[in-house]
Coordinates of C-alpha atoms in Angstrom, one line a residue:
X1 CA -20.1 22.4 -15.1
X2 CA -19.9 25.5 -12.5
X3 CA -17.1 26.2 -10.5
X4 CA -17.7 25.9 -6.8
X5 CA -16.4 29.3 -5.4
X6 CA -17.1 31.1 -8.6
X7 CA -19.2 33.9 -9.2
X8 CA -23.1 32.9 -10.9
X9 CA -24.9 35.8 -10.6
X10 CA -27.6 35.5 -13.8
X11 CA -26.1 38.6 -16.0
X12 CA -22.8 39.0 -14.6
X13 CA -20.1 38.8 -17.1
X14 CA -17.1 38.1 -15.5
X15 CA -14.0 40.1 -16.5
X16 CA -11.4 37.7 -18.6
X17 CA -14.8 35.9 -20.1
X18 CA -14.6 34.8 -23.8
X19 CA -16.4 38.1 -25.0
X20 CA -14.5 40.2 -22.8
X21 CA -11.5 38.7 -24.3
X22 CA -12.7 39.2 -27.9
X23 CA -13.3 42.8 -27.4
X24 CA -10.1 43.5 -26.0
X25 CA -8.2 42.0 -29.0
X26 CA -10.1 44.0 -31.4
X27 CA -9.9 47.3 -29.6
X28 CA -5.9 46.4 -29.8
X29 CA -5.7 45.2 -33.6
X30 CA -7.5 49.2 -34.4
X31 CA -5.1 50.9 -32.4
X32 CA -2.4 48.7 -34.7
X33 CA -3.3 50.8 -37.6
X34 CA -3.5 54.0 -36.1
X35 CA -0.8 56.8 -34.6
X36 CA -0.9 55.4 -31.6
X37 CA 0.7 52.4 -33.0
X38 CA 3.7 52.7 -30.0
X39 CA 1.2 52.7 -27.2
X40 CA -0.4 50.3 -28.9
X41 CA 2.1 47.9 -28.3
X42 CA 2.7 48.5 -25.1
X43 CA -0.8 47.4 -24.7
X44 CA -1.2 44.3 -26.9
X45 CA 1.2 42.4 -24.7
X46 CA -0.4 41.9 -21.7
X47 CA -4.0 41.9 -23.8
X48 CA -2.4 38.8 -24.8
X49 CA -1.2 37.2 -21.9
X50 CA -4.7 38.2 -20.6
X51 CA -6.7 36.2 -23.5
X52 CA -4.5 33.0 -22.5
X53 CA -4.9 33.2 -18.8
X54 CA -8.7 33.7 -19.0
X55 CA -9.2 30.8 -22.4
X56 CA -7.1 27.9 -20.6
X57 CA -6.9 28.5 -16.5
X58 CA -11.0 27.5 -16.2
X59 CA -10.7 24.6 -18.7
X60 CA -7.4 23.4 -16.1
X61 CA -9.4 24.2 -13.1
X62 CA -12.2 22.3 -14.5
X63 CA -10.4 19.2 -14.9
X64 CA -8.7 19.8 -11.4
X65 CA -12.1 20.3 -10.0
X66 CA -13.9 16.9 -11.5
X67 CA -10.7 15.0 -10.0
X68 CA -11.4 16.4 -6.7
X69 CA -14.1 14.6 -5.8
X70 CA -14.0 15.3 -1.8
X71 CA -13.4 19.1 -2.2
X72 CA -15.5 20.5 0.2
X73 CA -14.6 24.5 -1.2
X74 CA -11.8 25.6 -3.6
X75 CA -11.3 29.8 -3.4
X76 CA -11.5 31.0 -6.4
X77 CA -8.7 34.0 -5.1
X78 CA -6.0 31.2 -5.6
X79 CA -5.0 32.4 -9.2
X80 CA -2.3 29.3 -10.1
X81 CA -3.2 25.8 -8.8
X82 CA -0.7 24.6 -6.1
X83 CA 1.3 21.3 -6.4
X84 CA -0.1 18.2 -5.2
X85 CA 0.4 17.3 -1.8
X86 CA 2.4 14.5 -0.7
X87 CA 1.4 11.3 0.5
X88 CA 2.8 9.1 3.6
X89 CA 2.8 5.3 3.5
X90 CA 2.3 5.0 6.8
X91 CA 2.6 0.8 8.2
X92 CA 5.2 -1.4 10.0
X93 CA 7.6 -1.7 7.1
X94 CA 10.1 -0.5 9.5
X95 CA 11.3 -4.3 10.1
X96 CA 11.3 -7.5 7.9
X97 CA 8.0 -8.9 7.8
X98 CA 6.7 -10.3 4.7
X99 CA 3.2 -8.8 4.5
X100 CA 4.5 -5.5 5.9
X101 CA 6.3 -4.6 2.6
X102 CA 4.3 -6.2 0.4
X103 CA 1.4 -3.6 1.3
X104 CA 3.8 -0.9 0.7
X105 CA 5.3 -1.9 -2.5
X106 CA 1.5 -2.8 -4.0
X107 CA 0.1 0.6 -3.1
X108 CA 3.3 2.4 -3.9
X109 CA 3.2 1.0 -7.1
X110 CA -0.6 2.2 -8.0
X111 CA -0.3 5.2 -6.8
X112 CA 2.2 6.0 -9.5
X113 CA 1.5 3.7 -12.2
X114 CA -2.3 4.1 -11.7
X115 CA -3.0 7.1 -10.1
X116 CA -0.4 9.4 -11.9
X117 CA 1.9 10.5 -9.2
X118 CA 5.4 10.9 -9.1
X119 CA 7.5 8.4 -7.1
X120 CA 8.8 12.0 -5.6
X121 CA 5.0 12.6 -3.9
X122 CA 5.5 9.8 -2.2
X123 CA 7.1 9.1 1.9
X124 CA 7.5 6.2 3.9
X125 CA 6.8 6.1 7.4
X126 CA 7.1 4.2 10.8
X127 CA 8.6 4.3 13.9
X128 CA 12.0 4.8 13.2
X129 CA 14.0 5.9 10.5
X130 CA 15.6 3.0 8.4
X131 CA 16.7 1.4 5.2
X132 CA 14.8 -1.7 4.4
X133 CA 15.8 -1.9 0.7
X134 CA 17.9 -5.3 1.5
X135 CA 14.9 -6.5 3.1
X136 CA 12.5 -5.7 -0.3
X137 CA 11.3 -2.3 0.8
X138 CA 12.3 1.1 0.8
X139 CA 13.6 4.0 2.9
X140 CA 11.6 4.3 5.8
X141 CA 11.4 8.0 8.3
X142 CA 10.2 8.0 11.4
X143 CA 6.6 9.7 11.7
X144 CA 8.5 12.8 14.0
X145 CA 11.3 13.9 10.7
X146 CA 8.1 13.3 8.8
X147 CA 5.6 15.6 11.2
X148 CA 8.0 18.1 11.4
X149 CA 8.2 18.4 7.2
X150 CA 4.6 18.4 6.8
X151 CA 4.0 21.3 8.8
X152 CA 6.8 23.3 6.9
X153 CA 6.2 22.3 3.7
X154 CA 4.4 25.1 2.3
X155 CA 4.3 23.9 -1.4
X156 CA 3.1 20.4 -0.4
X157 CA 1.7 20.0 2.8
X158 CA 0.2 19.1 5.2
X159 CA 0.4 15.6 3.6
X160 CA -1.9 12.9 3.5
X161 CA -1.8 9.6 4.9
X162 CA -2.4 5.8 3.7
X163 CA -2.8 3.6 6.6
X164 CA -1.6 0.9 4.7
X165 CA -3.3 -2.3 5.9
X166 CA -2.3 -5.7 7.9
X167 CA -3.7 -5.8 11.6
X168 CA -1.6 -2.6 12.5
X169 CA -5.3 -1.0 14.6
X170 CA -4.9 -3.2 17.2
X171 CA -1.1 -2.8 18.0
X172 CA -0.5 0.4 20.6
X173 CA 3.0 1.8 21.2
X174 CA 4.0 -0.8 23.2
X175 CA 3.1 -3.5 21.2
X176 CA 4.7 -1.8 18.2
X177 CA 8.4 -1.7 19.8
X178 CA 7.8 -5.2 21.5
X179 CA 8.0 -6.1 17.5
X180 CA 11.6 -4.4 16.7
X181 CA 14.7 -6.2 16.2
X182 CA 17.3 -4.9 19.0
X183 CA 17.5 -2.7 21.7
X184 CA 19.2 0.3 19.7
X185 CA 15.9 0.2 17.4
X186 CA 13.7 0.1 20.4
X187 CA 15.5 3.6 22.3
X188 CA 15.1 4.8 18.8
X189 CA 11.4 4.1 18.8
X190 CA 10.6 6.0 22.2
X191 CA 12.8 9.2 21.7
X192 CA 10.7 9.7 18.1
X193 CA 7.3 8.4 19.4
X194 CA 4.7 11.2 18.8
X195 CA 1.6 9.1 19.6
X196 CA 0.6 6.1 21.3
X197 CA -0.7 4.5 18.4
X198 CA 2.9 4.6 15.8
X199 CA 1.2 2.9 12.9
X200 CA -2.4 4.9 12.6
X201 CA -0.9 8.2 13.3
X202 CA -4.0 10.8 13.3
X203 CA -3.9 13.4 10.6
X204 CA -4.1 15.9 12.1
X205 CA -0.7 15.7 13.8
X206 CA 1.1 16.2 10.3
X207 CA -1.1 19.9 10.2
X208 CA 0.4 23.3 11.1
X209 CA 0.4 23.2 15.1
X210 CA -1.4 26.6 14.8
X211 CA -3.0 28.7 12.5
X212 CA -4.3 32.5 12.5
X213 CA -7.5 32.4 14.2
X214 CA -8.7 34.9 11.9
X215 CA -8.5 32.9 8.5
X216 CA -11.3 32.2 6.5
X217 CA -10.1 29.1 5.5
X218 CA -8.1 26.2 6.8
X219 CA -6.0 23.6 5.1
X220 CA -7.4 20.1 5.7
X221 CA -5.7 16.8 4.6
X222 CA -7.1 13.4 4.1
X223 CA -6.0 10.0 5.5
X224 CA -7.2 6.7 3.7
X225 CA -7.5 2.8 6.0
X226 CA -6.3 0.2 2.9
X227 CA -7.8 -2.8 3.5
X228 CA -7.0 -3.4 7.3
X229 CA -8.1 -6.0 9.8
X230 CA -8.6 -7.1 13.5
X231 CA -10.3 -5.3 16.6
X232 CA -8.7 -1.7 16.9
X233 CA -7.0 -0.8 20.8
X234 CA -8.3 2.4 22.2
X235 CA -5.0 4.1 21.0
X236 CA -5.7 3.1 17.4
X237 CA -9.3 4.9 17.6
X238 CA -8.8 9.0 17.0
X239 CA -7.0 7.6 13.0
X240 CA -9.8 5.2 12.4
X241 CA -12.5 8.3 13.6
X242 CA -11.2 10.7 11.6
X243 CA -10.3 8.6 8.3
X244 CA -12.0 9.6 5.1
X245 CA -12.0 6.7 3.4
X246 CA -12.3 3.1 5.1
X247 CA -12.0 -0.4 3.6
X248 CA -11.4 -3.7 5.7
X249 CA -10.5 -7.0 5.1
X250 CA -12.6 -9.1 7.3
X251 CA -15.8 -7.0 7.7
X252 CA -18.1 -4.2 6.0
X253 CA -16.8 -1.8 4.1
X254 CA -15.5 -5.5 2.7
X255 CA -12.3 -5.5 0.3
X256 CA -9.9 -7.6 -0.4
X257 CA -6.1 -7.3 1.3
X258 CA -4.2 -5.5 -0.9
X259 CA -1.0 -8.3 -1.3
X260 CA -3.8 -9.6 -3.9
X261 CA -2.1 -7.5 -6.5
X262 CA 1.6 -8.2 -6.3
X263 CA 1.8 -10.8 -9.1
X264 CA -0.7 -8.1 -11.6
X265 CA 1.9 -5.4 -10.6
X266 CA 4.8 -6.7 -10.8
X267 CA 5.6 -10.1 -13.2
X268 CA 8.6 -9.4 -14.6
X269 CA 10.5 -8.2 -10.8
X270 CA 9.0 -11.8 -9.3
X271 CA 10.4 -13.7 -12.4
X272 CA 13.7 -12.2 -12.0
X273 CA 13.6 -13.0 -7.9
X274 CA 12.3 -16.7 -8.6
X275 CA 15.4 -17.3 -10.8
X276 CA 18.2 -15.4 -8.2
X277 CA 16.0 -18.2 -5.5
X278 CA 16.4 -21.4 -8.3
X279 CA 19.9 -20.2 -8.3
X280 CA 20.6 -20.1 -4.9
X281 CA 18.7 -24.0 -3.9
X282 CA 20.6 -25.4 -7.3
X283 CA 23.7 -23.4 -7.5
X284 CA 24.9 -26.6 -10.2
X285 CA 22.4 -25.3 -12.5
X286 CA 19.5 -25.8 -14.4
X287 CA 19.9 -29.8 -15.1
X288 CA 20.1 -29.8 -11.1
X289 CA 16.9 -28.7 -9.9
X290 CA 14.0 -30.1 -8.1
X291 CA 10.7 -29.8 -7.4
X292 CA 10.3 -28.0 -3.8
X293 CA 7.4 -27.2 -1.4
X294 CA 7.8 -24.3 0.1
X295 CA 7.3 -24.0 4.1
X296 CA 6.7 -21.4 6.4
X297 CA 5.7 -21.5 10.2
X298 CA 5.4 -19.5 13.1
X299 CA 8.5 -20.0 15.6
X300 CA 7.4 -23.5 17.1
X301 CA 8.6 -23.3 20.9
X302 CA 8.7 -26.7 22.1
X303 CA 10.8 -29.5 20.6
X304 CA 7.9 -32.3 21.0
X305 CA 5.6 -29.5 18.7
X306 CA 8.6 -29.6 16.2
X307 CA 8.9 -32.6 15.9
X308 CA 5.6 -33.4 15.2
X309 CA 6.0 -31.3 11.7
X310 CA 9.5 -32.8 11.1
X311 CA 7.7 -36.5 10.4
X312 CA 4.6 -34.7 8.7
X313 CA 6.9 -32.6 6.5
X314 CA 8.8 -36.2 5.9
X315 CA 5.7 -37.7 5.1
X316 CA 4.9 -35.1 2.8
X317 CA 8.4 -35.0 1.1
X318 CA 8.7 -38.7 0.2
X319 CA 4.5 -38.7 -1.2
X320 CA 5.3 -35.9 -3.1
X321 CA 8.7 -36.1 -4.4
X322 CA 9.9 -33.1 -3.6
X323 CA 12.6 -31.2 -1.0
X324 CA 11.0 -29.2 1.5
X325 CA 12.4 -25.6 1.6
X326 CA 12.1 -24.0 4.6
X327 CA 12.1 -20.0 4.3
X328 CA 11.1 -16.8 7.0
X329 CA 8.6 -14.5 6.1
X330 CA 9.0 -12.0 9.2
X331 CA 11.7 -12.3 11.7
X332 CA 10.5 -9.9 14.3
X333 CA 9.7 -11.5 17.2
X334 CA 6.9 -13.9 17.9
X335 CA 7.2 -14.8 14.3
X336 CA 9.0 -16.9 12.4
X337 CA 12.7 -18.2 13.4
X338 CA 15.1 -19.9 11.4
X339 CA 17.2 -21.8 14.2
X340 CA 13.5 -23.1 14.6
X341 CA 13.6 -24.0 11.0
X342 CA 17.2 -26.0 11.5
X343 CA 15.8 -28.3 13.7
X344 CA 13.1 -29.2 12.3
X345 CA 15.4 -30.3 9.7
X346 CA 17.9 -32.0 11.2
X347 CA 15.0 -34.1 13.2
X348 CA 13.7 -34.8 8.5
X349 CA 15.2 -37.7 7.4
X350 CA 13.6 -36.5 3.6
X351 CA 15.8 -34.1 1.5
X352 CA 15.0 -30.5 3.4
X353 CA 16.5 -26.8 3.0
X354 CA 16.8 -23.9 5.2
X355 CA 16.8 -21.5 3.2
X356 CA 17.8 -18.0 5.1
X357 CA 17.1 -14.5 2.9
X358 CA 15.5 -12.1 4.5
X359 CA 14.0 -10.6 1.5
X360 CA 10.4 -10.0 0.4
X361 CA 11.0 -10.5 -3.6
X362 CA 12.8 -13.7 -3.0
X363 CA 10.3 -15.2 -1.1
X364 CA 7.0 -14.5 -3.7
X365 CA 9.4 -15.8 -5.9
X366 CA 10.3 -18.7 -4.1
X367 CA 6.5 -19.4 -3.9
X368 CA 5.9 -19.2 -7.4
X369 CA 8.0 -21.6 -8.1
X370 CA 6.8 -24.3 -5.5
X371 CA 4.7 -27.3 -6.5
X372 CA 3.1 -26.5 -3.1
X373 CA 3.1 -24.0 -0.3
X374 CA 2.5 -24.8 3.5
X375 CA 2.5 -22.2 6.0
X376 CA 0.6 -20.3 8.7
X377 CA 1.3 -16.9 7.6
X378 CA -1.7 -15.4 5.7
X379 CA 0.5 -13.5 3.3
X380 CA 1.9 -16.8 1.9
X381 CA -1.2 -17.7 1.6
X382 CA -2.1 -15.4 -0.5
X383 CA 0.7 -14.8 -2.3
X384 CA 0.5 -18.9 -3.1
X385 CA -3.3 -18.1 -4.1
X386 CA -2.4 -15.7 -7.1
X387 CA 0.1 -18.2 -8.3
X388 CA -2.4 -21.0 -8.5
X389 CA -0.5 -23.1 -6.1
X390 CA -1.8 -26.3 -4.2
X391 CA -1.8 -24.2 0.0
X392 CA -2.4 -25.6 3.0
X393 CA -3.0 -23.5 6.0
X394 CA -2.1 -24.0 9.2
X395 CA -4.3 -21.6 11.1
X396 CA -3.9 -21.6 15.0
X397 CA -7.0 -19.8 16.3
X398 CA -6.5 -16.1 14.4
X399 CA -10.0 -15.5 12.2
X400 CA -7.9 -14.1 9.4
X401 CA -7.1 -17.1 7.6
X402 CA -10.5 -18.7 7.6
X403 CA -12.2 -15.5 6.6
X404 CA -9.8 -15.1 3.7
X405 CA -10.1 -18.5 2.4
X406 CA -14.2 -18.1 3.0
X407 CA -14.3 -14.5 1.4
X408 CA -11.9 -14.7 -1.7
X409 CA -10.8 -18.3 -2.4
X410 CA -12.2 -20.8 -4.2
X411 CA -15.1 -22.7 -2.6
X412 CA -13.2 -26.1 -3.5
X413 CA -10.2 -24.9 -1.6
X414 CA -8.7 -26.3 1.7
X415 CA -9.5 -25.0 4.6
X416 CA -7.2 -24.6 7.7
X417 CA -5.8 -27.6 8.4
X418 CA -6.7 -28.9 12.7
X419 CA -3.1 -30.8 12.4
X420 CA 0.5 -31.4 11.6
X421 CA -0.6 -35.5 11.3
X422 CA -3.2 -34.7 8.1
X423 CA -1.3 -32.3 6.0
X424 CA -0.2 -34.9 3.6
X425 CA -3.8 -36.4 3.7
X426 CA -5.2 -33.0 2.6
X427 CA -2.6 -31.9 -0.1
X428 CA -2.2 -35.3 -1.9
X429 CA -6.0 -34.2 -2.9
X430 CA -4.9 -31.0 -4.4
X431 CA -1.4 -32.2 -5.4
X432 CA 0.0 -34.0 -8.7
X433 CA -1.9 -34.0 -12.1
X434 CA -5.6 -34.2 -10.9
X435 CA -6.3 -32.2 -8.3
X436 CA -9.6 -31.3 -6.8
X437 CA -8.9 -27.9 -7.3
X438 CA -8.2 -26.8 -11.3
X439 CA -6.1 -23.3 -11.9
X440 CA -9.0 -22.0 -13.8
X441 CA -11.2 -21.8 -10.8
X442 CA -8.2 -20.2 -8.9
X443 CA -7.1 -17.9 -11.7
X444 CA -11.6 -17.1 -11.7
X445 CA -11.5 -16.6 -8.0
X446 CA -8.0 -14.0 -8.4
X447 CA -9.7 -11.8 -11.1
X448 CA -12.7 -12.0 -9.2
X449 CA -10.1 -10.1 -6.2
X450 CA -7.9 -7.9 -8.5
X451 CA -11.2 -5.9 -9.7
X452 CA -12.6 -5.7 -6.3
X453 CA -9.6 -3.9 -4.9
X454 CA -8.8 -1.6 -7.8
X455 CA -12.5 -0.6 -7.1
X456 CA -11.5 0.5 -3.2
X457 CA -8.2 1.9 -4.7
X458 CA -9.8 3.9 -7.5
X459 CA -12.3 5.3 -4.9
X460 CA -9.6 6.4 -2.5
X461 CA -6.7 7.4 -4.8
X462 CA -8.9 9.7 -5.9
X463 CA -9.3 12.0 -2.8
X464 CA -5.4 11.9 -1.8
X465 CA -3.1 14.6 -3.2
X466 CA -5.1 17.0 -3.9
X467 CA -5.1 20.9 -1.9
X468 CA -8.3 21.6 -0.5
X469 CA -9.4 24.1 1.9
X470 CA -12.2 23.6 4.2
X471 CA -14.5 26.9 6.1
X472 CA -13.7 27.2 9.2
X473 CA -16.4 26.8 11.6

């Protein structure tokens, strides 16, 4: 394999070559043995170093090369290779919502586990600069602290970016702080804002703001769209022109949403959540528990709408001997609310529980352990897919659920349910010991989605990271 950059020229032996090398060493191992033996040694040193340099720094280049699969020109006047670059996570996991952090933690995880970096390579970004670790995620910077260290990083920067998936193209600035929690958050949001589009942040904003006009080459990065979906807004456009690697969840280039590889990634974390959640619903212990459905709905504004799932979750309680167990999986606004979820259950005359984390881990565990899950969050869906539980989907008129369920589930699953009154009339087909639906053509249909997004991930993973330099035109 040639070196890009390197010199070819038919005839040309390069200084540090093999036979260079060789001749070198011998000329030294003579002047050993003769009375020059002291300025001898003052030469066989750096000989030495010489023969190493030129015998191992092509074979690592090499290998650096064949990894860097995008590289559009690599100088060969950069003697040592540079560090990688870092890598910012870039999505709302700035507040609790359920499919926010699950994105994160999934692409957080392959990156290191999979794609061999170190947890250290890796930022988190949003709007605003926040812990969300009691929420399931992790320590979140606004995009400004992180603009600001990508163009001074001169050992790893200017860093990549992971647009990390969900419907985050069609959600401009003021969408975006419509969705934080208070007003404090919110002032946050606009004095760090550096673009009207805070969750597809172009690239090009985390390079240098100038460079020498006279350089012969220019540092490029790379920015990668993981899995996404929904119609883009004008202010999402520039990210989604200039990304080097697209995949999207509802339409050609056509993957799967990455949540499809929480329960592949991370068994043993899940288990160890489901247990905390068992503990929490049956504090009395083991001999105490039931079997639970798991619900989760979309605030519900009127009290005649609530009703109307307070007698179909009855209905559904009493049929299938089990509590209902009400939980949020994203409090921001216009999503879920558990003061909702307290009605609702005061109105049940069936066992019922509210049950009130805010916390991503407890709430795949929670669906794990559910002999069925109901909701109109996607996410749950999903999450409910991998574990080869009986779902039910209450859609609304959003395409995503539909498309999932038509793309990636099985062909003998539900589809969305039209209303409240038939949801136990659906379920009580997948529910109990013979259901229309076995777990082996679920657990099919989930390998079936595993490989298809390691195959997006191995494609992009592959282009992030890496220094490159581009000719400037």
């Amino acid at each position: 394999m040639v070196l890009r950059g390197a010199d070819t020229e038919k005839g040309h032996q390069r200084r540090g070559s093999p036979k260079h090398s060789n001749h070198a060493a011998a000329m030294c191992l003579r002047l050993l043995f003769s009375r020059q033996c002291y300025r001898a040694l003052l030469v066989v040193i750096p000989v030495f170093s010489c023969m190493q340099y030129f015998i191992f720094h092509p074979f690592a280049t090499r290998v650096a090369q064949e990894q860097d699969v995008r590289s559009s020109f690599i100088s060969h006047t950069m003697t040592y290779p540079k560090p990688r670059r870092k890598i910012v996570l870039l999505g709302p996991h700035d507040r609790y919502n359920f499919g926010d952090l699950i994105f994160t933690s999934v692409v957080a995880k392959l990156l290191v586990s999979r794609a061999g970096f170190s947890p250290d390579d890796l930022l988190f970004g949003g709007m605003v600069t926040v812990d969300m670790n009691n929420y399931g995620g992790y320590k979140i910077l606004s995009m400004k602290q992180i603009q600001s260290l990508s163009q001074e990083d001169t050992d790893q920067g200017p860093y990549d970016i992971i647009y990390l998936g969900g419907e985050a193209v069609g959600c401009n600035f003021d969408c975006a702080v419509k969705m934080l929690p208070d007003e404090r958050t919110k002032t946050e949001a606009r004095r760090e804002r550096i673009h009207d589009c805070p969750y597809l942040v172009p690239k090009n904003l985390l390079l240098p703001p100038s460079m020498p006009k006279n350089d012969t080459f220019q540092m490029k990065n790379y920015a990668v769209i993981n899995s996404m979906g929904g119609t883009p807004c004008n202010e999402c456009k520039k990210a989604i022109e200039t990304a080097d690697y697209i995949a999207l969840r509802d339409r050609n280039p056509l993957f799967p949403d990455s949540a499809v590889m929480m329960k592949e990634l991370y068994p043993n974390k899940i288990s160890e959540a489901a247990e905390e959640v068992l503990q929490d619903l049956f504090p009395g212990g083991v001999n105490t528990r039931q079997k639970i459905i798991a619900v989760q709905h979309r605030d519900i504004p009127t009290e005649e709408a609530r009703l109307e799932l307070a007698l179909a979750l009855d209905k559904v309680s009493k049929a299938g001997h089990a509590t209902i167990v009400f939980f949020v999986a994203g409090t921001a606004p216009n999503h879920d609310s558990l003061s909702c979820y307290k009605q609702i259950a005061q109105m049940m005359t069936e066992p019922s529980v509210v049950y009130e984390e805010e916390n991503m881990w407890k709430s795949v565990g929670l669906i794990s352990q559910a002999e069925a899950v109901l909701s109109t969050s996607l996410h749950v869906r999903i999450i409910a897919f991998l574990y080869l539980r009986p779902r039910l989907t209450w859609c609304g008129l959003e395409p995503k659920h539909p498309q999932f369920i038509a793309l990636w589930d099985t062909d003998e699953s539900p589809r969305c349910l039209k209303s409240k009154n038939e949801t136990w009339s659906v379920l009580q087909r997948y529910y109990g010991p013979n259901p229309n639906i076995t777990q082996a053509a679920t657990a099919i249909a989930y390998e079936k989605t595993v490989k298809k997004y390691l195959e997006s991930f191995d494609s992009w993973s592959s282009l992030v990271g890496w220094r490159r330099y581009s000719t400037r035109s």
